[in-house]
Coordinates of C-alpha atoms in Angstrom, one line a residue:
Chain A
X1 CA 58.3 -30.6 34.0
X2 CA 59.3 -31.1 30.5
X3 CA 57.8 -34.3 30.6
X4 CA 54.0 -32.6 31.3
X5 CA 54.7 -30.0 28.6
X6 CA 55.2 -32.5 26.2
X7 CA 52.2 -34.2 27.3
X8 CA 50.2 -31.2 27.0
X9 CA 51.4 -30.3 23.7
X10 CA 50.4 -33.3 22.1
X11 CA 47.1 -32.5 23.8
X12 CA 46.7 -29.4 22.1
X13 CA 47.6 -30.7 19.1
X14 CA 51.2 -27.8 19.1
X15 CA 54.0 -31.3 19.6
X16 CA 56.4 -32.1 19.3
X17 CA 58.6 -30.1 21.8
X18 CA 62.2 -29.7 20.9
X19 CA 64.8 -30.8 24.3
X20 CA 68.4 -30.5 25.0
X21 CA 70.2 -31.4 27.9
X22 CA 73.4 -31.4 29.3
X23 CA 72.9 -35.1 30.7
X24 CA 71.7 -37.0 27.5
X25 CA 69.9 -39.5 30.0
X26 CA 67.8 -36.5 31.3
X27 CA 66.2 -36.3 28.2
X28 CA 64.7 -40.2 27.4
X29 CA 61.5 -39.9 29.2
X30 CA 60.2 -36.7 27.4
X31 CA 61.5 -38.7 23.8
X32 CA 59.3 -41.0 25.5
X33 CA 56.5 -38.6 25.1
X34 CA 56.8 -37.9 21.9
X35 CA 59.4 -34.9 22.2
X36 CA 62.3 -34.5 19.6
X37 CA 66.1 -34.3 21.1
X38 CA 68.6 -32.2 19.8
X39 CA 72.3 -33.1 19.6
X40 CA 72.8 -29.6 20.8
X41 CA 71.6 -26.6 22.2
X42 CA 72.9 -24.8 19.1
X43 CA 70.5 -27.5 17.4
X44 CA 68.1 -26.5 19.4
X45 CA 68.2 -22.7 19.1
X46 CA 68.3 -23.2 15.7
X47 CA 64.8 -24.9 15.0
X48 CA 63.2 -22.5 17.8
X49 CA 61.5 -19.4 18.8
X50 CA 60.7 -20.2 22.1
X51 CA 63.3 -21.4 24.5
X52 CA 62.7 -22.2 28.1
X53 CA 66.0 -23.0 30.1
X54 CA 65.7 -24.7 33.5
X55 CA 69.4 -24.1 34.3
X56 CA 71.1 -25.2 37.7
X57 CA 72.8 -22.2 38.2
X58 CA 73.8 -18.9 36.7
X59 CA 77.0 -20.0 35.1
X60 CA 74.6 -22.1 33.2
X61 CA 72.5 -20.0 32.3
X62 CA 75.1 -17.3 31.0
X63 CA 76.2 -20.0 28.5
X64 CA 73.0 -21.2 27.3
X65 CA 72.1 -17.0 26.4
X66 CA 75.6 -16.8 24.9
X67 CA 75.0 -20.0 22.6
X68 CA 71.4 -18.7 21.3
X69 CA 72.4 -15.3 21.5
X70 CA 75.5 -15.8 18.7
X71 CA 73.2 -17.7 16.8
X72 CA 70.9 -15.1 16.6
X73 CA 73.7 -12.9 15.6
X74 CA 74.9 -15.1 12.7
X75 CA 71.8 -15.4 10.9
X76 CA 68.9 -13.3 10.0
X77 CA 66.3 -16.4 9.7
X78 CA 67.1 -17.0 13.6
X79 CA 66.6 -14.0 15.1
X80 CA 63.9 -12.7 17.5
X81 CA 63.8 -15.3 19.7
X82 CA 62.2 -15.8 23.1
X83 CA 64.3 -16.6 25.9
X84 CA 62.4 -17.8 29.2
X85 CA 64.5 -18.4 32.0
X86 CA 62.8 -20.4 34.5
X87 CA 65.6 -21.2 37.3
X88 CA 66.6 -19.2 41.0
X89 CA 69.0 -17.2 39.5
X90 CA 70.7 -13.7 40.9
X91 CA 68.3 -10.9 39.5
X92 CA 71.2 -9.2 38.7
X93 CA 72.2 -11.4 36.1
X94 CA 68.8 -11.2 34.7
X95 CA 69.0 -7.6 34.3
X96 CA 72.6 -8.0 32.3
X97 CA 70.9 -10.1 29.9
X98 CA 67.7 -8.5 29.2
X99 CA 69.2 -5.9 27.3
X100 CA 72.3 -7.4 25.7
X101 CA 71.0 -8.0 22.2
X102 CA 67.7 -6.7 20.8
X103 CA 67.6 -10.5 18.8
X104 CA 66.9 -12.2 21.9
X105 CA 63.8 -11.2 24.6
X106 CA 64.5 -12.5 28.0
X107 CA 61.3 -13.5 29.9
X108 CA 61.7 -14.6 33.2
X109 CA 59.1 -17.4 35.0
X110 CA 60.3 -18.8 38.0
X111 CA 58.1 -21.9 39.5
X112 CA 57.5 -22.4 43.0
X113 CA 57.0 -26.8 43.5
X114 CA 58.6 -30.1 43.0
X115 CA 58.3 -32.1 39.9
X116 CA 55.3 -34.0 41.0
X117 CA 53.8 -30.9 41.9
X118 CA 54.1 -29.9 38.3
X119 CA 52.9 -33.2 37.2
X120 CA 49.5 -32.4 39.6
X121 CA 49.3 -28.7 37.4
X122 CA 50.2 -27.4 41.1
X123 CA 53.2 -25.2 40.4
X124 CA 53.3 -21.4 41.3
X125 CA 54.9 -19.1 38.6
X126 CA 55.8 -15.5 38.4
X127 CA 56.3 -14.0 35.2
X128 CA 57.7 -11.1 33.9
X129 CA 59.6 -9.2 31.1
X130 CA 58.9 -8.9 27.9
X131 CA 55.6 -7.1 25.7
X132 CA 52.3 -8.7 26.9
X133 CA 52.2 -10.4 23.5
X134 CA 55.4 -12.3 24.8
X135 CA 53.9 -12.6 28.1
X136 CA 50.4 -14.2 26.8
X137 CA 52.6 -16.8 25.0
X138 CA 54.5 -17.6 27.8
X139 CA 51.8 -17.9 30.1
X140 CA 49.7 -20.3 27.7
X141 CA 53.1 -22.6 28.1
X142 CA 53.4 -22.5 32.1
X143 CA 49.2 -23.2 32.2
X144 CA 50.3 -26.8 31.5
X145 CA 52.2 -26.8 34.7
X146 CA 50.6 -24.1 37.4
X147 CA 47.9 -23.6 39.4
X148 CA 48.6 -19.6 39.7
X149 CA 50.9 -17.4 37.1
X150 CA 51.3 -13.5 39.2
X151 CA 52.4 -11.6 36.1
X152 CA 54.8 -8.4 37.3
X153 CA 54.5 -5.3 35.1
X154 CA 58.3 -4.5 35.7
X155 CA 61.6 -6.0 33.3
X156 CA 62.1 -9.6 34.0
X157 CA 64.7 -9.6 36.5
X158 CA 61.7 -8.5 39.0
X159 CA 60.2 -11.7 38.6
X160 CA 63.4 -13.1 40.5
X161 CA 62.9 -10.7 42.9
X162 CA 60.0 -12.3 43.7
X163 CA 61.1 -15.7 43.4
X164 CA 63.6 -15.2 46.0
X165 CA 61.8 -13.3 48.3
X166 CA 59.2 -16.8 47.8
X167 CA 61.9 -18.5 48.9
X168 CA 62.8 -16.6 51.6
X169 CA 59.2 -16.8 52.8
X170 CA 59.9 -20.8 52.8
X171 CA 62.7 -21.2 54.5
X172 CA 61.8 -18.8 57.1
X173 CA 59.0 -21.5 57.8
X174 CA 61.5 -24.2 58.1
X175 CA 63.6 -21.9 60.6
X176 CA 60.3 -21.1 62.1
X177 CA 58.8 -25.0 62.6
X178 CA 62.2 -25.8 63.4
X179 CA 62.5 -23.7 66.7
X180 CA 58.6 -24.2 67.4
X181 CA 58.9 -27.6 67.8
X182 CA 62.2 -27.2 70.1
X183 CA 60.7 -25.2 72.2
X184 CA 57.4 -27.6 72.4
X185 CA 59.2 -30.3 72.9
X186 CA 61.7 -29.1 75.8
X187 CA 58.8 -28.4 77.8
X188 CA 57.0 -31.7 77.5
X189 CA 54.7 -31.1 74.4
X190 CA 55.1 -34.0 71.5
X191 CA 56.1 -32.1 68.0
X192 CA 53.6 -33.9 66.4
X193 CA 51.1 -31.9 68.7
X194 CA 52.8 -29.0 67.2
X195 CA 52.4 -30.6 63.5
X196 CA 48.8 -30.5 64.6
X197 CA 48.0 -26.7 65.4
X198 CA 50.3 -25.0 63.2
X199 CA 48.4 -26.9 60.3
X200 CA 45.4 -25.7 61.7
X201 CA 46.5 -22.3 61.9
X202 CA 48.5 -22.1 58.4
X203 CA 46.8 -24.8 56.2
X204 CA 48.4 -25.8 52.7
X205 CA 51.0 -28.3 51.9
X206 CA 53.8 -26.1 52.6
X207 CA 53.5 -25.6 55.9
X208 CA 52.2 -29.2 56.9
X209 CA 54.9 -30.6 54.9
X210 CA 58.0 -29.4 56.3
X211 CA 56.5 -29.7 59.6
X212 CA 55.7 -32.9 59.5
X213 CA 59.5 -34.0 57.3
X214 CA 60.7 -31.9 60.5
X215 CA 59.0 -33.8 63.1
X216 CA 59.4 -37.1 61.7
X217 CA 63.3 -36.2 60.9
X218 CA 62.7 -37.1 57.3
X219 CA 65.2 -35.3 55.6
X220 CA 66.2 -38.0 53.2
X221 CA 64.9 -36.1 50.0
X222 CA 64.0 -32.8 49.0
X223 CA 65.9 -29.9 47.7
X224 CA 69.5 -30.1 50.0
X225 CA 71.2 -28.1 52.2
X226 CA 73.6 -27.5 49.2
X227 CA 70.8 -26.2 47.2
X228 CA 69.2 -24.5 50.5
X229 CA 73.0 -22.5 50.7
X230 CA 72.9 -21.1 46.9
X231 CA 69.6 -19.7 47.5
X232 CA 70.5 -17.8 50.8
X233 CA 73.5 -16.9 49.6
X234 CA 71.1 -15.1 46.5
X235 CA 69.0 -14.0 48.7
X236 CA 71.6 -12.3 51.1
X237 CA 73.3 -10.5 48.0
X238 CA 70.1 -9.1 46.9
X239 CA 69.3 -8.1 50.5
X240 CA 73.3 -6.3 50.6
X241 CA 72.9 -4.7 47.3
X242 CA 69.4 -3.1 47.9
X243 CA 70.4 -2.2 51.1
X244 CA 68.2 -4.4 53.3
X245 CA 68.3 -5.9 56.9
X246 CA 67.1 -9.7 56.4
X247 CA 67.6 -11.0 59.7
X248 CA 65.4 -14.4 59.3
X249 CA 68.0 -15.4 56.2
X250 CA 71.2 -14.5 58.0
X251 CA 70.1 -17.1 60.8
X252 CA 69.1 -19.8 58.6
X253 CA 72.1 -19.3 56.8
X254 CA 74.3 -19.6 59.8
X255 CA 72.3 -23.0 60.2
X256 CA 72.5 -24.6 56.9
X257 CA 76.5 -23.5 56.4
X258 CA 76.7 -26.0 60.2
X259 CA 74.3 -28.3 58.8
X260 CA 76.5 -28.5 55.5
X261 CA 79.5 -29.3 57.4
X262 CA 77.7 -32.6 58.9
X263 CA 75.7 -33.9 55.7
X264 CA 75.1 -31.4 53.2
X265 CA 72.9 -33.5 50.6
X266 CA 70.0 -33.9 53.4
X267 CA 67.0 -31.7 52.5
X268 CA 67.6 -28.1 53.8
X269 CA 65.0 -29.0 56.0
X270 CA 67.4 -31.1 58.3
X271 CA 68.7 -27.5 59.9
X272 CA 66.4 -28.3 62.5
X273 CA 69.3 -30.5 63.5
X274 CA 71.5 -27.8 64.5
X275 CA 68.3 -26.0 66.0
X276 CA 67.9 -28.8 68.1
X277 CA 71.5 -29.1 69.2
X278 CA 71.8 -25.5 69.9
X279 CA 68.8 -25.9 72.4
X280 CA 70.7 -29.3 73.6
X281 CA 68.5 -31.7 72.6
Chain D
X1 CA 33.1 -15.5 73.2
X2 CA 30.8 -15.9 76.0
X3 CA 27.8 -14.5 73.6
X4 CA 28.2 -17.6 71.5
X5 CA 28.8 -20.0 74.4
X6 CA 25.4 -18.3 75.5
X7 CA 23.9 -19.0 72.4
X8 CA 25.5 -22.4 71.7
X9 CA 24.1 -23.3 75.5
X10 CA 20.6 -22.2 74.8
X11 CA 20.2 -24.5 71.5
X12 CA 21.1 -27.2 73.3
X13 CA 18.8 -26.5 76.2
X14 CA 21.6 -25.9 78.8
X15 CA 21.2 -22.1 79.0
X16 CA 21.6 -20.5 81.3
X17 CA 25.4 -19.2 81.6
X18 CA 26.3 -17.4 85.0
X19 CA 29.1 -14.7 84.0
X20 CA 30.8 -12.1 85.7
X21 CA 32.8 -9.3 84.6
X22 CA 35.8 -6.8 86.2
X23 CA 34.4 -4.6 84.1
X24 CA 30.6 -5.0 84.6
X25 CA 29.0 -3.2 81.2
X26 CA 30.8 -6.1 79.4
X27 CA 28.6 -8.5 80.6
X28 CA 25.6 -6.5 78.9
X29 CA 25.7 -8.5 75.3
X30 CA 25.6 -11.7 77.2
X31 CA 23.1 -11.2 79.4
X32 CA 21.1 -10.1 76.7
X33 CA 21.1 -12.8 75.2
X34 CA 19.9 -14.5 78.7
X35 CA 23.3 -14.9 80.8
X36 CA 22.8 -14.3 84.4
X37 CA 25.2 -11.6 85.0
X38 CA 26.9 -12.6 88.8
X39 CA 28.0 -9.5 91.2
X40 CA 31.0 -11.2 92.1
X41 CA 33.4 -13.5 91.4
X42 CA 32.6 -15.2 94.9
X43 CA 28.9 -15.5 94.1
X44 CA 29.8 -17.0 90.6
X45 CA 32.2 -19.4 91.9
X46 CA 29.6 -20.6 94.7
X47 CA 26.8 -21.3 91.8
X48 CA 28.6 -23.0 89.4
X49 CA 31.0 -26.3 89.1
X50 CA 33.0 -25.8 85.7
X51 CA 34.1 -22.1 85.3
X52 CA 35.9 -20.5 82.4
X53 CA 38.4 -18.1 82.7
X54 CA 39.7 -15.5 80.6
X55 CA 41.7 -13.0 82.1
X56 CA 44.1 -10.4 81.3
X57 CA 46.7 -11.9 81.9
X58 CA 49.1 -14.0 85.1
X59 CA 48.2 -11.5 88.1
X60 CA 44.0 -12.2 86.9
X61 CA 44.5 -15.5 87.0
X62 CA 45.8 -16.3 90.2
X63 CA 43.8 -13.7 91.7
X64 CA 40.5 -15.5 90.5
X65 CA 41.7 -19.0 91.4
X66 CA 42.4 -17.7 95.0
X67 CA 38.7 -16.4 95.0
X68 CA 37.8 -20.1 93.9
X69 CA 39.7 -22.1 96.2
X70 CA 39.3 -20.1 98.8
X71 CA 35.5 -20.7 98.7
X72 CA 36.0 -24.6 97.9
X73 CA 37.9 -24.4 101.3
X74 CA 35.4 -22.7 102.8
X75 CA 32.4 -25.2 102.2
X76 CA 31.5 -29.0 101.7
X77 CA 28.8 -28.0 99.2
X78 CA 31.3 -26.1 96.8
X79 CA 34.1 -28.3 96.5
X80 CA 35.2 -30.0 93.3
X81 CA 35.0 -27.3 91.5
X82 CA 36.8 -27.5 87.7
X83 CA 38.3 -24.2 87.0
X84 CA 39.1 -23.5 83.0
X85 CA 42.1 -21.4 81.4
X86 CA 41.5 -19.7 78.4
X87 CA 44.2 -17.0 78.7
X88 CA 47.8 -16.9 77.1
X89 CA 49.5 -16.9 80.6
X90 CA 53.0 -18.4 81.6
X91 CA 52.9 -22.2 81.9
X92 CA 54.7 -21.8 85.3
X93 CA 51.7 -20.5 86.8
X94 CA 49.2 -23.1 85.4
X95 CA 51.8 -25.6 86.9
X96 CA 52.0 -23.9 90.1
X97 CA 48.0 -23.8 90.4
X98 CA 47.3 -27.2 89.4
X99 CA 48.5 -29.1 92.7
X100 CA 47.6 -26.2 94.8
X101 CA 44.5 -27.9 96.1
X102 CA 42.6 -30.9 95.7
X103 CA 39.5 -29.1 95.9
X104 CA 39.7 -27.5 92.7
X105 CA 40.9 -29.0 89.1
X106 CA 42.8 -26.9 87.0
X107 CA 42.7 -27.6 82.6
X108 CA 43.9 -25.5 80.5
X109 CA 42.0 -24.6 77.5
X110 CA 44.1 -21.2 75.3
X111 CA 42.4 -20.7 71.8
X112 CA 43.5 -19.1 69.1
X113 CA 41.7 -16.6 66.8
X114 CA 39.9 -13.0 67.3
X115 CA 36.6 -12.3 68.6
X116 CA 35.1 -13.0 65.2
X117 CA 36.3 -16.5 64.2
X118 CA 34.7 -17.5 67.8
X119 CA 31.4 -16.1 66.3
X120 CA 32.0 -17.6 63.0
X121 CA 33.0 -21.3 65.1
X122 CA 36.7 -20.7 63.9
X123 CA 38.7 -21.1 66.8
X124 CA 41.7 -23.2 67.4
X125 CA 41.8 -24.6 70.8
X126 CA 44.1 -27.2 72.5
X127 CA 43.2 -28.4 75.5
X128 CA 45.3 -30.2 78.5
X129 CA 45.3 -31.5 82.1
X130 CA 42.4 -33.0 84.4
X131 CA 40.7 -36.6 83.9
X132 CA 39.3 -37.5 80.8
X133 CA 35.9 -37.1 81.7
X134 CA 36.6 -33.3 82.7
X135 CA 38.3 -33.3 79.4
X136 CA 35.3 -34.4 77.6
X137 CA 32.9 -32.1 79.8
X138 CA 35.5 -29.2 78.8
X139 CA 35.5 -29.8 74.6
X140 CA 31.6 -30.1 75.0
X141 CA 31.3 -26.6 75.7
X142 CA 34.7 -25.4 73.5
X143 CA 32.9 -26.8 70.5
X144 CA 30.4 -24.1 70.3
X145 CA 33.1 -21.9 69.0
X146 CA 35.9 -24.1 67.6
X147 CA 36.8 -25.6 64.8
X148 CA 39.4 -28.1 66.1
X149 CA 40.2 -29.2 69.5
X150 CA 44.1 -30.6 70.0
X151 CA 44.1 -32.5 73.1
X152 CA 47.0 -33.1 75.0
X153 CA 47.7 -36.3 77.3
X154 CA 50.1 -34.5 79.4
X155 CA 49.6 -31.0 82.5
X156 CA 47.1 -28.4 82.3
X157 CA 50.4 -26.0 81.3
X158 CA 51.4 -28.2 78.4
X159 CA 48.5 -26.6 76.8
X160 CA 50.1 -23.1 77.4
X161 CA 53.7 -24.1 76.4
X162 CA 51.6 -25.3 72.6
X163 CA 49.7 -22.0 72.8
X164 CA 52.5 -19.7 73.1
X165 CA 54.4 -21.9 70.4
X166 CA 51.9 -21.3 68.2
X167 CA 52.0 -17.1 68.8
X168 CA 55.4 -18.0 68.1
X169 CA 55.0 -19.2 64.8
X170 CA 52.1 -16.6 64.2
X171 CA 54.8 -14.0 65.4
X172 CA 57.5 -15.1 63.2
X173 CA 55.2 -14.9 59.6
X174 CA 54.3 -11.6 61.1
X175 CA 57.9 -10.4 61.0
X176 CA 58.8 -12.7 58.3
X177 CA 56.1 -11.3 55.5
X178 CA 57.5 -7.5 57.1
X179 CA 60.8 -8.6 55.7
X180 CA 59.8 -10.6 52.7
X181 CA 58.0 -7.4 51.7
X182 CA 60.3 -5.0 52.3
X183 CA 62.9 -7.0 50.4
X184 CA 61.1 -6.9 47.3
X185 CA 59.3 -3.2 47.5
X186 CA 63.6 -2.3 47.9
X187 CA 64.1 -4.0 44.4
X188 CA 61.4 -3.0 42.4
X189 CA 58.2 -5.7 42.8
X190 CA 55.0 -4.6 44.5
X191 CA 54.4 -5.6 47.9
X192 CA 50.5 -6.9 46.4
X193 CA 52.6 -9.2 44.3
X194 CA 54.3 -10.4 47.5
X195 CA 50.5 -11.0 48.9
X196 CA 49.8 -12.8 46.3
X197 CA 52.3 -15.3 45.9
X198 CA 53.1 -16.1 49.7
X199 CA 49.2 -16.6 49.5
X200 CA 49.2 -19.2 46.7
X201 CA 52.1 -21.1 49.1
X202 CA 50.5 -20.8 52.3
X203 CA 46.6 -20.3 51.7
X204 CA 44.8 -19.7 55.1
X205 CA 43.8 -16.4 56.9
X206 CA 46.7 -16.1 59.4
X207 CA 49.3 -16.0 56.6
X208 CA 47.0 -14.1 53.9
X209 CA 45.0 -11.3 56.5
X210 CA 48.4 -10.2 58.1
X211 CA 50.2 -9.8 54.7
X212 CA 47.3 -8.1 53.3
X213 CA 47.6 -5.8 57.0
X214 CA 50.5 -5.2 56.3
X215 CA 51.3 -4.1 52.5
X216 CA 48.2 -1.6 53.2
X217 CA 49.8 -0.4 56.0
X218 CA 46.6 -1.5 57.9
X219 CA 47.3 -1.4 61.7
X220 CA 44.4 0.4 63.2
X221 CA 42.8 -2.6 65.0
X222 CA 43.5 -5.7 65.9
X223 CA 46.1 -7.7 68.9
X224 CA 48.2 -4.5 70.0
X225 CA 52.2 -4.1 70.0
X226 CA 51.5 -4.0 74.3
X227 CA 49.7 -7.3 73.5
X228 CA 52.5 -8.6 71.4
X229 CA 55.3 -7.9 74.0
X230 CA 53.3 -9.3 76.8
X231 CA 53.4 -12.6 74.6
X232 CA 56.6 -12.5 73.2
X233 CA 57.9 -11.9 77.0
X234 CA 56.2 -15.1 77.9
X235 CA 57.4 -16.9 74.8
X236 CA 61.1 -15.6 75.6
X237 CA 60.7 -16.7 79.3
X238 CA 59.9 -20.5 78.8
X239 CA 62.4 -20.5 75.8
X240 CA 65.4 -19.0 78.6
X241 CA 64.0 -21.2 81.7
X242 CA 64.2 -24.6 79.4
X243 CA 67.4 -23.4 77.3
X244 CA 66.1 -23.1 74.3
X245 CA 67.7 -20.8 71.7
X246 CA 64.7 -18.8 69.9
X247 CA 66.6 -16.2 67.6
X248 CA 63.1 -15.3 65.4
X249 CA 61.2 -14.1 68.9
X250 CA 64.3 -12.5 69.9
X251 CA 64.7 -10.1 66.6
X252 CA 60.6 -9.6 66.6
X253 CA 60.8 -8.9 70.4
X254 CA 63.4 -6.1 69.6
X255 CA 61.1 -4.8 66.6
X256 CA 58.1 -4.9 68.7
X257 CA 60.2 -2.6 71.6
X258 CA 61.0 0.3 69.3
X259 CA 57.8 -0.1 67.7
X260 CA 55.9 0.4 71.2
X261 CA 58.1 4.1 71.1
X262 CA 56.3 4.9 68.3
X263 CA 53.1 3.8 69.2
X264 CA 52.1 0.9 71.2
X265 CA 48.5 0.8 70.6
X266 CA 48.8 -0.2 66.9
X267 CA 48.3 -3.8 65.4
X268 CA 51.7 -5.9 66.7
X269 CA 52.2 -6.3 62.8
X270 CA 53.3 -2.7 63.2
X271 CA 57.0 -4.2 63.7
X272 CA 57.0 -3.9 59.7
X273 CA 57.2 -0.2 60.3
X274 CA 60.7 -0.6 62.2
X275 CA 61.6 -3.7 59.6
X276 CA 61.3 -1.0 57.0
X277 CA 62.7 1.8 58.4
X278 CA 66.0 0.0 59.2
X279 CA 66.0 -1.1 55.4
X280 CA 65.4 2.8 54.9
X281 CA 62.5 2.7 53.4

């Protein structure tokens, strides 16, 4: 992603982009490009208003707000900056943020896609937080990357809300083409004839994708079962501290936590291994 | 349907259809349109070799093919008769009615999509059993109204174990975009925002109409929650008689239940009333 921000900064004549990363390695192919690498993020915070974070998780984001938001404490030149977290993170850590320090605005802008989806300008965003002055700056950023930005009205944390609930929406599929084609196939109808309908039926690459990963048991790469069980696990928290009955996510759950305890670095796709076995196939 | 089969027959010089009707005023828009409307099942089945049938649902069925075989039994001049299955009926009935007699063959031919997308030529079909040459006579007169034909090599009732797999799957987004919804309306995000990005991931009318239905709590018309239950009966039948484990139909099929308390003549989307209420919303 960084990689076609770059690329499209140079375009509009705003390079370079300023990159840190925790893996130094991660970073060569947007230098590549043109970008600058800092030694730090401290470095980093310090030559920028705008900071996007792509974290893996929310410890990591925690500590990437704590290092830009002491740096905005010790010096007037540094403050007001822009903080856009773009990761699955809890909402509720979102929220904690938001309103820690008035030097630092937390914008949140989820994506929905796989890097070559943001190298095709396919990604989904949500995006929320911050004034709409903030908001019309980040959204020229995530135009590089995304077909469709939904902007929410409400604090940031909301676009997480969203982003999870997305992700709900996804796996739900899986659970859902997983059992479809169990059932098809246990009564003498090939999955690929399933493949074939439920494409018809609900078009996009979505959809056809995991079907067809499913049917071909292609669960080599992707997102993993490890990833699959963090986001459920967010999902089911949100659900238990808003109060809500998410049946779909407590099943999938059950079957990625088996599916973990046979190979959890498949894609979270491969579930439809323990579907399968629970119908005895 | 049978208007635009009517229609379709007509431009291609084949006109006229013979029809016939339990109820007989709903054989007025096709026979104005030049159908000749039959008194009788009998006297239909004694005029013409490939009939359609669309019933109601498992006790129609078999009570029209005993009026067709029974006549095929009856005289020389009738026999060979190819008897079509449009309806959504168990797949143990198709199977039983296939090698009841020689005299008639049995395909089966379930579509998916409302009475408009059949004007529009939007229909799904899939179509199974018989020769190929009765295949090929059958998709002649299924492409006036589809849009895609998914043929399967295998029975007449595989194509009834693929249709209900795919109310399955339709069933499951259903109760899947009531939860995904419900989810985020609890934590503070629109359920139009929901629309909207579950649209951008899985464009199509299926996924898009129903989430639309239901964030405007639109669930006037449409396939009723008596409709839905009939389905998800038959779904939950072939899943138990082939042990397969369907946990999604199971919790719709006990959302669809208290929903029919309520009011069993609304949309089956409905169910995102009872998904709701036990989120306590």
């Amino acid at each position: 992603m960084a990689v076609n921000i770059q690329k499209g900064l140079a375009a509009a004549g705003l390079a370079p982009l300023h990159v840190w990363n925790r893996t130094a390695s991660k970073a060569e192919p947007v230098q590549a490009e043109g970008a600058i690498v800092e030694p730090s993020l401290e470095s980093l915070a310090s030559k920028c208003s705008l900071i996007f974070a792509m974290t893996f998780d929310d410890a990591a984001l925690e500590s990437a707000f704590s290092a830009i938001s002491a740096l905005s404490n010790k010096s007037k030149e540094t403050e007001n900056k822009i903080l856009v977290t773009c990761s699955t993170v809890a909402p509720s850590l979102v929220q904690q943020l938001e309103h820690k320090t008035k030097s630092v605005s937390v914008l949140s802008a989820p994506v929905f896609g796989r890097p070559d989806a943001a190298a095709a300008k396919m990604l989904v965003a949500v995006l929320a937080g911050g004034s709409e002055t903030e908001k019309n700056l980040v959204a020229k950023y995530l135009e590089y990357t995304t077909r469709k930005i939904t902007r929410l009205g409400g604090p940031a944390h909301t676009a997480n809300v969203l982003k999870l609930t997305g992700n709900f929406c996804i796996l739900s599929v899986i659970e859902m083409l997983a059992q479809a084609q169990t059932l098809a196939e246990k009564n003498g109808v090939p999955r690929e004839a399933v493949v074939d309908v439920v494409s018809a039926l609900m078009p996009g690459p979505i959809v056809t994708g995991y079907s067809e990963r499913i049917a071909r048991d292609e669960f080599d790469v992707g997102f993993t079962v490890d990833g699959g069980l963090k986001d459920v696990g967010l999902m089911r928290d949100l659900a238990s501290s808003s109060s809500v009955s998410l049946p779909f996510a407590d099943i999938a759950h059950g079957h990625l936590e088996r599916q973990k305890a046979e190979n959890k670095d498949l894609d979270w796709a491969s579930l439809a291994k323990i579907v399968r076995k629970d119908s005895h196939l």
